[in-house]
Coordinates of C-alpha atoms in Angstrom, one line a residue:
Chain A
M1 CA -100.2 -34.3 155.2
P2 CA -98.9 -37.5 156.8
E3 CA -100.9 -38.7 159.7
L4 CA -97.9 -38.8 162.0
V5 CA -97.2 -35.1 161.4
V6 CA -100.8 -34.2 162.0
Q7 CA -100.8 -35.9 165.3
L8 CA -97.5 -34.4 166.3
T9 CA -98.4 -30.8 165.4
R10 CA -101.8 -31.3 167.2
A11 CA -100.1 -32.3 170.4
G12 CA -97.3 -29.8 169.9
F13 CA -99.8 -26.9 169.7
L14 CA -101.6 -27.9 172.8
A15 CA -98.2 -28.3 174.6
L16 CA -97.2 -24.8 173.5
L17 CA -100.6 -23.4 174.7
W18 CA -100.0 -24.8 178.1
L19 CA -96.4 -23.7 178.1
F20 CA -97.7 -20.1 177.7
V21 CA -99.9 -20.7 180.7
L22 CA -97.0 -22.1 182.7
F23 CA -94.8 -19.1 181.8
A24 CA -97.6 -16.8 182.9
L25 CA -97.8 -18.7 186.2
R26 CA -94.1 -18.3 186.7
V27 CA -94.4 -14.6 186.3
I28 CA -97.1 -14.7 189.0
R29 CA -94.9 -16.8 191.2
S30 CA -92.0 -14.4 190.9
D31 CA -94.4 -11.7 191.9
I32 CA -95.6 -13.5 195.0
Y33 CA -92.0 -14.0 196.1
A34 CA -91.1 -10.5 195.3
A35 CA -93.9 -9.3 197.5
S36 CA -92.7 -11.4 200.4
G37 CA -89.2 -10.2 200.0
I38 CA -87.7 -13.6 199.1
K39 CA -85.5 -13.4 196.1
V40 CA -86.3 -15.9 193.4
N41 CA -84.5 -16.3 190.1
V42 CA -86.7 -16.7 187.1
P43 CA -84.4 -17.5 184.2
G44 CA -84.8 -15.4 181.1
F45 CA -87.2 -13.0 182.7
R46 CA -85.0 -10.6 184.8
R47 CA -81.5 -9.5 184.5
S48 CA -79.8 -10.7 187.7
E49 CA -79.4 -8.0 190.3
P50 CA -76.2 -7.8 192.3
K51 CA -76.6 -10.0 195.4
K52 CA -76.6 -8.4 198.8
P53 CA -73.9 -9.6 201.2
K54 CA -75.2 -12.6 203.1
G55 CA -75.8 -12.4 206.8
S56 CA -76.9 -8.8 206.8
K57 CA -79.6 -8.5 209.4
S58 CA -81.8 -6.1 207.6
P59 CA -85.5 -6.5 208.4
R60 CA -87.6 -8.0 205.8
Q61 CA -91.1 -7.7 207.2
M62 CA -93.2 -5.8 209.7
V63 CA -95.4 -7.9 211.9
V64 CA -98.3 -6.8 214.1
T65 CA -98.0 -8.7 217.3
H66 CA -100.8 -7.2 219.4
G67 CA -104.1 -5.4 218.7
A68 CA -106.9 -5.9 216.3
L69 CA -104.7 -6.6 213.4
A70 CA -102.4 -9.1 215.2
G71 CA -100.8 -11.4 212.8
T72 CA -100.7 -9.0 209.8
R73 CA -97.4 -9.0 208.0
I74 CA -96.2 -6.4 205.6
S75 CA -93.1 -7.0 203.6
L76 CA -90.6 -4.2 203.6
D77 CA -89.5 -3.3 200.1
G78 CA -87.8 -0.1 200.7
R79 CA -90.8 2.1 200.4
P80 CA -91.8 4.1 203.5
I81 CA -94.7 2.6 205.5
L82 CA -97.4 4.9 206.7
I83 CA -99.4 3.8 209.7
G84 CA -102.7 5.4 210.7
R85 CA -106.4 5.4 210.3
A86 CA -106.3 7.0 206.8
D87 CA -107.5 4.9 204.0
D88 CA -104.3 5.2 202.0
S89 CA -102.0 4.2 204.8
T90 CA -99.9 1.1 204.3
L91 CA -101.2 -0.3 207.6
V92 CA -104.7 0.9 208.1
L93 CA -105.4 0.9 211.9
D94 CA -108.9 0.7 213.2
D95 CA -107.9 1.8 216.6
D96 CA -109.6 4.5 218.7
Y97 CA -106.2 5.6 220.0
A98 CA -104.6 6.0 216.6
S99 CA -104.6 9.2 214.6
T100 CA -105.4 9.5 210.9
R101 CA -101.7 9.8 210.0
H102 CA -100.0 8.4 213.0
A103 CA -96.4 7.3 212.2
R104 CA -94.1 6.5 209.4
L105 CA -91.4 3.9 209.0
S106 CA -88.8 4.7 206.4
L107 CA -85.6 3.3 205.3
R108 CA -82.4 5.3 205.5
G109 CA -79.4 3.5 204.3
H110 CA -79.8 0.0 205.8
D111 CA -81.8 1.0 208.8
W112 CA -85.5 1.6 209.3
Y113 CA -86.4 4.8 211.1
L114 CA -89.6 5.5 213.0
E115 CA -91.1 9.0 213.1
D116 CA -94.2 10.3 214.7
L117 CA -96.4 12.3 212.4
G118 CA -97.9 14.5 215.1
S119 CA -100.2 12.0 216.5
T120 CA -102.5 12.7 219.4
N121 CA -101.6 9.8 221.6
G122 CA -98.0 9.4 220.6
T123 CA -95.9 6.6 219.3
Y124 CA -93.6 4.5 221.5
L125 CA -90.5 2.6 220.6
D126 CA -89.8 0.1 223.4
R127 CA -91.3 2.4 226.1
A128 CA -89.6 5.6 224.8
K129 CA -91.8 8.2 223.3
V130 CA -90.8 9.0 219.7
T131 CA -90.3 12.6 219.2
A132 CA -87.6 12.7 216.6
P133 CA -86.9 9.9 214.0
M134 CA -85.5 6.9 215.9
R135 CA -83.7 3.9 214.5
V136 CA -85.8 0.8 214.9
P137 CA -83.8 -2.3 216.0
L138 CA -85.0 -5.8 215.0
G139 CA -87.7 -7.0 217.3
A140 CA -88.2 -3.8 219.2
P141 CA -91.9 -3.3 219.9
I142 CA -93.5 -0.2 218.4
R143 CA -96.6 0.8 220.2
I144 CA -99.4 2.8 218.5
G145 CA -102.5 2.9 220.6
K146 CA -103.4 -0.7 221.3
T147 CA -101.3 -2.0 218.4
V148 CA -97.8 -3.4 218.7
I149 CA -95.6 -3.8 215.7
E150 CA -92.2 -5.4 215.3
L151 CA -89.7 -5.6 212.5
R152 CA -88.4 -9.0 211.7
T153 CA -86.1 -10.7 209.2
Chain B
M1 CA -77.6 15.6 189.5
T2 CA -77.7 15.6 193.2
G3 CA -80.4 14.5 195.5
P4 CA -82.9 11.8 194.6
A5 CA -82.5 9.8 191.5
A6 CA -84.0 11.6 188.6
G7 CA -87.7 10.8 187.9
G8 CA -86.9 9.7 184.4
G9 CA -84.2 7.3 185.6
A10 CA -86.7 5.4 187.7
A11 CA -88.7 4.3 184.6
A12 CA -85.8 2.6 183.0
S13 CA -85.2 -0.4 185.2
S14 CA -81.5 -0.3 184.7
G15 CA -79.7 -2.4 187.3
Q16 CA -78.2 -0.5 190.2
P17 CA -80.6 0.8 192.8
A18 CA -80.0 4.4 193.6
V19 CA -77.7 4.8 196.5
A20 CA -78.4 8.4 197.4
Q21 CA -79.1 8.8 201.1
T22 CA -82.5 10.4 200.5
D23 CA -83.7 7.7 198.1
P24 CA -83.7 4.4 200.0
G25 CA -86.2 2.6 197.8
R26 CA -84.8 0.2 195.2
T27 CA -86.1 0.7 191.8
I28 CA -89.1 -1.4 191.0
S29 CA -88.8 -3.3 187.8
T30 CA -91.4 -2.2 185.3
R31 CA -91.5 -5.7 183.8
R32 CA -92.1 -4.5 180.3
G33 CA -89.5 -7.0 179.1
T34 CA -91.6 -9.9 180.5
E35 CA -94.6 -8.5 178.6
L36 CA -92.6 -8.3 175.4
F37 CA -91.4 -11.9 175.8
L38 CA -94.9 -13.2 176.4
L39 CA -96.3 -11.1 173.6
G40 CA -93.7 -12.7 171.3
F41 CA -94.7 -16.1 172.6
A42 CA -98.4 -15.3 171.9
A43 CA -97.5 -14.3 168.4
V44 CA -95.6 -17.6 167.8
L45 CA -98.7 -19.5 169.1
V46 CA -101.1 -17.6 166.9
T47 CA -98.9 -18.0 163.9
G48 CA -98.6 -21.7 164.6
A49 CA -102.4 -22.1 164.9
F50 CA -102.8 -20.3 161.6
V51 CA -100.3 -22.5 159.8
L52 CA -102.0 -25.6 161.3
V53 CA -105.4 -24.5 160.0
E54 CA -104.0 -24.0 156.5
A55 CA -102.1 -27.3 156.6
N56 CA -105.1 -29.3 157.9
Q57 CA -107.3 -27.7 155.2
E58 CA -104.7 -28.9 152.7
K59 CA -104.1 -25.5 151.4
Q60 CA -101.0 -24.0 150.0
L61 CA -99.5 -21.6 152.5
S62 CA -100.7 -18.4 151.0
L63 CA -99.5 -14.8 151.2
R64 CA -102.6 -14.1 153.3
I65 CA -100.8 -15.7 156.2
V66 CA -98.1 -13.0 156.0
W67 CA -100.7 -10.3 156.0
Y68 CA -102.7 -11.6 158.9
G69 CA -99.5 -12.2 160.9
L70 CA -98.1 -8.8 160.2
A71 CA -101.4 -7.1 161.1
F72 CA -101.5 -9.0 164.3
L73 CA -97.9 -8.3 165.2
A74 CA -98.2 -4.6 164.3
S75 CA -101.3 -4.1 166.4
F76 CA -99.8 -5.6 169.5
A77 CA -96.4 -4.0 169.0
I78 CA -98.3 -0.6 169.0
A79 CA -100.2 -1.6 172.1
H80 CA -97.0 -2.7 173.8
L81 CA -95.3 0.6 172.9
A82 CA -98.3 2.5 174.2
V83 CA -98.2 0.7 177.5
R84 CA -94.4 1.4 177.7
R85 CA -95.2 5.1 177.1
W86 CA -98.3 5.7 179.1
A87 CA -98.5 3.0 181.7
P88 CA -94.9 1.7 182.3
Y89 CA -95.7 -0.1 185.5
A90 CA -98.8 -1.9 184.2
D91 CA -99.2 -5.6 184.8
P92 CA -97.1 -7.6 182.4
L93 CA -99.6 -10.4 181.9
I94 CA -102.7 -8.6 180.9
L95 CA -101.7 -7.6 177.4
P96 CA -100.2 -11.0 176.4
C97 CA -103.2 -12.8 177.6
V98 CA -105.5 -10.5 175.6
A99 CA -103.2 -10.9 172.5
L100 CA -103.3 -14.6 172.7
L101 CA -107.1 -14.8 173.1
N102 CA -107.7 -12.3 170.4
G103 CA -105.2 -14.0 168.0
L104 CA -106.7 -17.4 168.6
G105 CA -110.1 -15.9 168.1
L106 CA -109.0 -14.5 164.8
V107 CA -107.6 -17.8 163.7
V108 CA -110.8 -19.7 164.6
I109 CA -113.0 -17.1 162.9
Y110 CA -110.8 -17.5 159.8
R111 CA -111.1 -21.3 160.1
I112 CA -114.9 -21.0 160.3
D113 CA -114.9 -18.8 157.3
L114 CA -113.1 -21.6 155.3
A115 CA -115.7 -24.1 156.4
Q116 CA -118.7 -21.9 155.7
T117 CA -117.4 -20.8 152.3
E118 CA -117.2 -24.5 151.4
K119 CA -120.7 -25.1 152.7
F120 CA -122.3 -22.2 151.0
A121 CA -120.3 -22.7 147.8
G122 CA -123.2 -24.1 145.9
S123 CA -126.0 -21.9 147.2
D124 CA -126.9 -18.5 145.9
T125 CA -126.0 -16.6 149.0
P126 CA -122.2 -17.0 149.5
W127 CA -120.8 -16.7 152.9
A128 CA -119.4 -13.3 153.8
D129 CA -116.0 -13.7 155.3
A130 CA -115.9 -12.6 158.9
A131 CA -112.1 -12.6 159.5
P132 CA -111.2 -9.5 157.5
R133 CA -114.1 -7.6 159.2
Q134 CA -112.9 -8.8 162.6
L135 CA -109.4 -7.7 161.9
A136 CA -110.7 -4.3 161.0
W137 CA -112.7 -4.2 164.2
V138 CA -109.5 -5.1 166.1
A139 CA -107.8 -2.2 164.5
I140 CA -110.5 0.2 165.5
A141 CA -110.6 -1.3 169.0
L142 CA -106.8 -0.7 169.2
V143 CA -107.4 3.0 168.4
L144 CA -109.9 3.1 171.2
F145 CA -107.5 1.3 173.4
L146 CA -104.8 3.9 172.7
A147 CA -107.3 6.7 173.2
A148 CA -108.4 5.3 176.5
M149 CA -104.8 4.9 177.6
Y150 CA -104.0 8.5 176.5
W151 CA -107.0 10.3 177.9
V152 CA -107.3 8.4 181.2
K153 CA -104.0 9.4 182.7
D154 CA -105.3 8.5 186.2
H155 CA -108.3 6.3 186.7
R156 CA -109.4 8.4 189.6
T157 CA -110.5 11.2 187.3
L158 CA -113.2 8.8 186.0
S159 CA -114.9 8.9 189.4
R160 CA -115.6 12.6 188.9
Y161 CA -117.8 11.8 185.9
A162 CA -119.4 8.8 187.5
Y163 CA -123.0 10.1 187.4
T164 CA -122.6 11.3 183.8
F165 CA -121.3 7.9 182.8
G166 CA -124.1 6.3 184.6
L167 CA -126.7 8.3 182.8
V168 CA -125.0 7.7 179.4
G169 CA -124.7 4.0 180.1
L170 CA -128.3 3.7 181.1
I171 CA -129.4 5.5 177.9
A172 CA -127.1 3.3 175.8
L173 CA -128.5 0.2 177.5
A174 CA -132.1 1.2 177.0
L175 CA -131.8 2.7 173.5
P176 CA -132.1 -0.5 171.4
G177 CA -135.2 -1.5 173.5
A178 CA -136.8 1.8 172.6
L179 CA -135.9 1.9 168.9
P180 CA -138.1 0.2 166.4
A181 CA -137.4 -3.5 165.8
A182 CA -136.3 -2.8 162.2
I183 CA -133.2 -1.0 163.4
S184 CA -132.5 -2.9 166.6
E185 CA -133.6 -6.5 166.2
V186 CA -131.3 -9.3 165.1
N187 CA -132.1 -13.0 165.7
G188 CA -134.9 -12.1 168.1
S189 CA -133.0 -9.9 170.5
K190 CA -133.2 -6.2 170.3
V191 CA -129.7 -5.2 171.4
W192 CA -128.4 -3.7 168.2
I193 CA -128.3 -0.3 166.6
R194 CA -128.0 -0.8 162.9
L195 CA -127.1 2.1 160.7
G196 CA -126.5 0.9 157.1
P197 CA -123.5 -1.4 157.1
L198 CA -122.6 -0.5 160.7
S199 CA -124.1 -2.4 163.5
I200 CA -123.1 -2.0 167.1
Q201 CA -124.3 -3.3 170.4
P202 CA -124.4 -0.3 172.8
G203 CA -125.0 -2.7 175.7
E204 CA -121.3 -3.7 175.6
F205 CA -120.2 -0.1 176.2
A206 CA -123.0 0.5 178.7
K207 CA -121.6 -2.3 180.8
I208 CA -118.3 -0.4 181.3
L209 CA -119.9 3.0 181.8
L210 CA -122.3 1.6 184.4
M211 CA -119.4 -0.1 186.2
I212 CA -117.6 3.2 186.5
F213 CA -120.9 4.7 187.8
F214 CA -121.3 2.0 190.4
A215 CA -117.8 2.2 191.6
G216 CA -118.1 6.0 192.0
F217 CA -121.6 5.7 193.6
L218 CA -120.5 3.0 196.0
V219 CA -117.4 4.8 197.1
S220 CA -119.4 7.9 198.0
K221 CA -122.4 6.2 199.4
R222 CA -120.8 3.2 201.0
D223 CA -122.1 4.0 204.5
L224 CA -125.7 3.8 203.2
F225 CA -125.2 0.1 202.5
T226 CA -123.5 -0.9 205.8
S227 CA -126.0 0.3 208.3
A228 CA -127.3 -2.6 210.3
G229 CA -130.9 -3.8 210.1
R230 CA -132.6 -6.8 211.7
K231 CA -130.6 -10.0 212.3
F232 CA -131.8 -13.1 210.6
L233 CA -130.2 -16.5 210.5
G234 CA -126.9 -15.1 211.8
M235 CA -126.6 -12.3 209.2
E236 CA -127.6 -8.7 209.3
L237 CA -130.3 -8.0 206.8
P238 CA -130.2 -4.5 205.3
R239 CA -133.0 -2.1 206.2
A240 CA -135.9 -2.1 203.8
R241 CA -135.3 1.5 202.8
D242 CA -131.7 0.9 201.8
L243 CA -132.9 -1.7 199.2
G244 CA -133.6 1.1 196.7
P245 CA -130.4 0.8 194.5
V246 CA -130.6 -3.0 194.4
L247 CA -134.2 -2.9 193.4
A248 CA -133.4 -0.3 190.7
A249 CA -130.6 -2.5 189.3
W250 CA -133.0 -5.4 189.4
A251 CA -135.7 -3.4 187.6
V252 CA -133.2 -2.3 184.9
S253 CA -132.0 -5.9 184.3
V254 CA -135.6 -7.1 184.1
G255 CA -136.3 -4.2 181.7
V256 CA -133.5 -5.4 179.5
L257 CA -134.9 -8.8 179.6
V258 CA -138.4 -7.8 178.7
L259 CA -137.8 -5.0 176.2
E260 CA -134.7 -6.4 174.5
K261 CA -135.2 -10.1 175.0
D262 CA -131.6 -10.3 176.0
L263 CA -131.0 -12.9 178.7
G264 CA -127.2 -12.6 178.7
N265 CA -126.8 -8.9 179.3
S266 CA -129.6 -8.9 181.8
L267 CA -127.8 -11.6 183.8
L268 CA -124.4 -10.0 183.4
F269 CA -125.6 -6.6 184.5
F270 CA -127.3 -7.8 187.6
G271 CA -124.4 -10.1 188.5
I272 CA -121.9 -7.2 188.3
V273 CA -124.1 -4.9 190.5
L274 CA -124.4 -7.6 193.1
V275 CA -120.7 -8.4 193.2
M276 CA -119.7 -4.8 193.3
L277 CA -122.1 -4.2 196.2
Y278 CA -120.7 -7.2 198.0
M279 CA -117.2 -6.0 197.5
A280 CA -117.9 -2.6 198.7
T281 CA -119.7 -3.7 201.9
E282 CA -118.4 -7.2 202.6
R283 CA -121.9 -8.2 203.6
I284 CA -123.2 -11.5 202.4
A285 CA -126.7 -10.3 203.1
W286 CA -126.6 -8.3 199.8
V287 CA -125.8 -11.4 197.9
V288 CA -128.6 -13.3 199.5
V289 CA -131.1 -10.5 198.9
G290 CA -129.9 -10.2 195.3
L291 CA -129.9 -13.8 194.5
S292 CA -133.5 -14.2 195.9
L293 CA -134.5 -11.2 193.7
F294 CA -132.8 -12.9 190.8
V295 CA -134.5 -16.2 191.4
G296 CA -137.9 -14.4 191.6
G297 CA -137.2 -12.5 188.4
A298 CA -136.1 -15.7 186.7
L299 CA -139.2 -17.6 187.7
L300 CA -141.3 -14.6 186.6
A301 CA -139.5 -14.5 183.2
Y302 CA -139.9 -18.2 182.7
N303 CA -143.6 -18.0 183.2
M304 CA -144.2 -14.9 181.1
F305 CA -142.0 -15.2 178.1
A306 CA -141.9 -17.9 175.5
H307 CA -138.4 -17.3 174.4
V308 CA -137.1 -17.9 178.0
Q309 CA -139.1 -21.1 178.1
S310 CA -137.7 -22.4 174.9
R311 CA -134.2 -21.6 176.1
V312 CA -134.8 -23.5 179.3
H313 CA -136.3 -26.5 177.5
A314 CA -133.4 -26.6 175.1
W315 CA -131.1 -26.6 178.2
L316 CA -132.9 -29.3 180.1
D317 CA -133.0 -31.7 177.1
P318 CA -131.4 -30.4 173.9
F319 CA -132.3 -33.6 172.1
A320 CA -136.0 -33.5 172.9
D321 CA -136.7 -30.7 170.3
Y322 CA -133.6 -31.3 168.2
D323 CA -135.1 -29.9 165.1
T324 CA -136.2 -26.6 166.5
G325 CA -134.8 -24.9 169.7
G326 CA -132.3 -27.5 170.7
F327 CA -130.4 -27.8 167.5
Q328 CA -127.5 -25.6 168.2
I329 CA -127.0 -26.7 171.7
A330 CA -127.1 -30.3 170.5
Q331 CA -124.6 -29.6 167.8
S332 CA -122.3 -27.9 170.3
L333 CA -122.5 -31.0 172.5
F334 CA -121.6 -33.1 169.5
A335 CA -118.7 -30.8 168.9
F336 CA -117.4 -31.3 172.4
G337 CA -117.9 -35.0 172.1
T338 CA -116.0 -35.1 168.8
G339 CA -113.2 -33.1 170.3
G340 CA -112.8 -35.3 173.3
V341 CA -109.7 -34.8 175.4
G342 CA -107.2 -33.9 172.7
G343 CA -109.4 -32.4 170.0
T344 CA -109.4 -33.1 166.3
G345 CA -106.7 -30.7 165.6
L346 CA -107.0 -27.2 164.3
G347 CA -108.8 -27.1 161.0
A348 CA -109.9 -30.7 161.1
G349 CA -113.3 -30.2 162.8
R350 CA -116.6 -29.4 161.3
P351 CA -117.6 -26.0 162.7
E352 CA -120.1 -25.3 159.9
M353 CA -122.5 -27.6 161.8
L354 CA -122.9 -24.8 164.3
L355 CA -124.7 -22.6 161.8
N356 CA -123.9 -19.0 161.5
Q357 CA -123.5 -18.5 165.3
A358 CA -120.3 -20.6 165.1
N359 CA -118.0 -17.6 165.2
S360 CA -119.8 -15.7 167.9
D361 CA -121.7 -17.4 170.7
F362 CA -120.5 -20.9 169.9
I363 CA -116.8 -20.1 169.3
T364 CA -115.8 -21.9 172.5
A365 CA -117.6 -25.1 171.1
V366 CA -115.4 -24.8 168.0
I367 CA -112.3 -24.5 170.2
G368 CA -113.6 -27.5 172.2
E369 CA -113.9 -29.5 169.1
E370 CA -110.6 -28.7 167.5
L371 CA -108.4 -28.3 170.5
G372 CA -110.3 -30.6 172.8
F373 CA -110.6 -30.5 176.5
I374 CA -106.9 -29.7 177.0
G375 CA -107.0 -26.8 174.6
L376 CA -110.3 -25.3 175.9
A377 CA -109.0 -25.7 179.5
G378 CA -105.9 -23.8 178.4
V379 CA -108.0 -21.0 176.9
L380 CA -110.1 -20.9 180.1
M381 CA -106.9 -20.7 182.1
I382 CA -105.8 -17.7 180.1
Y383 CA -109.1 -16.0 180.9
M384 CA -108.6 -16.8 184.5
L385 CA -105.1 -15.4 184.5
L386 CA -106.4 -12.2 183.0
A387 CA -109.1 -11.8 185.6
M388 CA -106.7 -12.8 188.4
R389 CA -104.2 -10.1 187.4
G390 CA -107.1 -7.6 187.3
M391 CA -108.2 -8.7 190.7
R392 CA -104.7 -8.5 192.0
S393 CA -104.3 -5.0 190.7
A394 CA -107.5 -4.1 192.3
L395 CA -106.3 -5.4 195.6
A396 CA -103.0 -3.6 195.3
V397 CA -104.3 -0.2 194.1
R398 CA -104.5 2.4 196.9
D399 CA -107.9 4.1 196.3
T400 CA -111.2 2.5 196.9
F401 CA -112.7 3.7 193.6
G402 CA -109.8 1.9 191.7
K403 CA -110.3 -1.2 193.8
L404 CA -114.0 -1.4 193.1
L405 CA -113.6 -0.6 189.4
G406 CA -110.8 -3.0 188.8
A407 CA -112.5 -5.8 190.6
G408 CA -115.7 -5.1 188.8
L409 CA -114.1 -5.1 185.4
S410 CA -112.3 -8.3 186.1
F411 CA -115.4 -9.9 187.5
A412 CA -117.4 -8.9 184.4
L413 CA -114.9 -10.7 182.2
V414 CA -115.1 -13.9 184.3
L415 CA -118.9 -13.8 184.5
Q416 CA -119.2 -13.3 180.8
V417 CA -116.9 -16.3 180.1
F418 CA -118.9 -18.3 182.6
V419 CA -122.2 -17.5 181.0
V420 CA -120.9 -18.2 177.5
V421 CA -119.1 -21.5 178.3
G422 CA -121.8 -22.5 180.8
G423 CA -124.4 -22.0 178.1
V424 CA -122.5 -23.9 175.4
T425 CA -121.8 -26.8 177.7
T426 CA -125.4 -26.8 179.0
L427 CA -124.3 -26.1 182.6
I428 CA -126.8 -23.2 182.5
P429 CA -129.4 -22.2 179.9
L430 CA -127.9 -20.6 176.8
T431 CA -128.1 -16.9 176.9
G432 CA -126.3 -15.5 173.9
L433 CA -123.3 -13.5 175.0
T434 CA -120.0 -13.3 173.2
A435 CA -116.8 -14.7 174.5
P436 CA -114.6 -11.7 175.3
F437 CA -111.8 -11.3 172.7
L438 CA -112.5 -14.6 171.0
S439 CA -115.9 -14.1 169.3
A440 CA -116.5 -12.2 166.1
G441 CA -118.3 -8.9 166.9
G442 CA -117.2 -5.4 166.7
S443 CA -118.8 -3.9 169.8
S444 CA -117.6 -6.7 172.0
V445 CA -114.0 -6.3 170.8
M446 CA -114.1 -2.5 171.1
A447 CA -115.6 -2.5 174.6
N448 CA -113.3 -5.2 175.8
Y449 CA -110.3 -3.3 174.6
I450 CA -111.4 -0.2 176.5
L451 CA -111.9 -2.5 179.5
V452 CA -108.4 -3.8 179.2
A453 CA -107.0 -0.2 178.9
L454 CA -108.7 0.7 182.2
L455 CA -107.4 -2.5 183.9
L456 CA -103.9 -1.7 182.7
R457 CA -104.3 1.9 184.0
I458 CA -105.4 0.6 187.4
S459 CA -102.6 -2.0 187.5
D460 CA -100.1 0.8 186.6
A461 CA -101.4 2.9 189.5
A462 CA -101.0 -0.1 191.8
R463 CA -97.4 -0.9 191.0
R464 CA -96.1 2.6 190.3
P465 CA -93.8 3.8 193.1
Q466 CA -95.2 6.7 195.0
Q467 CA -94.0 10.0 193.6
K468 CA -91.3 11.7 195.5
A469 CA -91.9 15.2 196.7
R470 CA -90.4 17.7 194.3
P471 CA -87.8 19.9 195.8
Q472 CA -89.3 23.3 196.6
P473 CA -87.8 26.0 194.4
Q474 CA -86.1 28.7 196.4
Q475 CA -88.4 31.6 196.8
A476 CA -87.6 35.1 197.8
P477 CA -89.0 36.3 201.1
I478 CA -92.6 37.2 200.6
A479 CA -92.0 40.9 201.3
E480 CA -89.5 41.2 198.5
A481 CA -91.3 39.0 196.0
H482 CA -92.9 40.4 192.8
T483 CA -96.5 39.7 192.0
V484 CA -96.5 36.8 189.6
M485 CA -99.2 34.7 188.0
V486 CA -99.1 31.2 189.5
E487 CA -100.9 28.2 188.2
R488 CA -103.5 26.6 190.4
P489 CA -102.1 23.3 191.6
Q490 CA -103.9 20.3 190.1

């Protein structure tokens, strides 16, 4: 085989190998953005989903503003969010005033609703005690024991 | 159909999210398309590597290439279909990474076969080709992979058999040490069971079984390891009576070292136990305690056993006793040196210099020679991606058993790669482990495929949307109901 071809194929194979790694990294990147709720377009990997109308003020993440877990952010992907001390909760509280299964945030249509799951010390949405499912406006504090949670875009 | 979107519809990631009032969640993409795309890419790479080997060896492109290619494609097509069927939400990167590593491994093994056949052409003991054997092992491993996928529908069921698995694993680990050397000894280490033409290394399977045991054990006994003891240098030391399990693990790994003369598995086993303990308790004290035990054991082994001493000497200065213990390590360093940054090109190196370990323990040195630093770094990146995806699944999965098992399995892969590549590049003493998926060796391939099946299962559980409650069937009032047989709920 001519020397030039040998050199080219050698370099070409290495380039392909790293291209594979780069593609894999792109998949990981799209995963990271998917988890944080920001839409990213990876060409060739996903069929494009219909875009949502812009300017809709739907909450994208849940932020813990006070309490032991302050600073924790959970992105909202449409699945309900369980809050409590149980191991399998989405937000696992280590709070003496929280119950095992304390409250649940769930999406109905375009709004998030908060319901209390029969907790001992109650759940408060902006000072009102939650008895029936209540719609959670953006930025309204949800109090569970010593923990305060907000929904943000 | 009214109400929530049908369960079957969720699996097919077709476009529109369900808009029913009761089903707010958008459908999560299963990402099987991505997996298929990357698998195709891996197949292209492997075929390219194969063609390059043939071309650089100045051979006519033979029909063999078609057979190898088809076998490779068929096996991963089957694996892909199995994942689609049994673990539709599994991570899309794990299988392509495995496919690429395994395919590259097969090509390199085939390439070493060519070199060795040439080398042994004149002698009276011709070289037995390893590539067809390895391909057969991959096929068997694939069957095990499918079986593991099929039987383990939910990884949590494994935790029920944790103690059984632990016992079986321990027996499997100890068996070669107890058997007579005629059956179990190859190249000085007693880790084999040889029955006629078949030879397997039960330690490879024991590794997985013991990891399942440790995950189950640590989940149920976690509190035992977190009780506080005395404070020392800013960290809480565990109480002396809680040291039992660590000491037991240490004793087992030392036993493996003494009875089976197997440095690699001993190191691997102890490392996995330590890391799983650390992950379960988040206490650095366990790592410190474990590492000091390890250092103690290593010093003891160095002073007591000649084979450990020779390994260490060969590591410190491979060229000092070039003709005896250091030969292979020196050759492997030469291989890396010849390869340099860009490598000699596939098929243009001289892997026969690495003797008959070239296709198992030293396969990364062959890759370093022929693909160079860039190629070997790429291969290491693929290992890292594989382990990273495993770790990520472990983070995302909901149950603690799955978390521990997933993280343990991924860590085992990384540690094994570290020990192999570290040994070959003289970062650490050479210990004699196989590079997962790359090296020739039936047990290693089979065990690692089972490991991957478990990882895929855990990642499937991590990404699978939670099942919706089934609508309760309308029941007649209890007073009017007939007596019926009902099945016990699972």
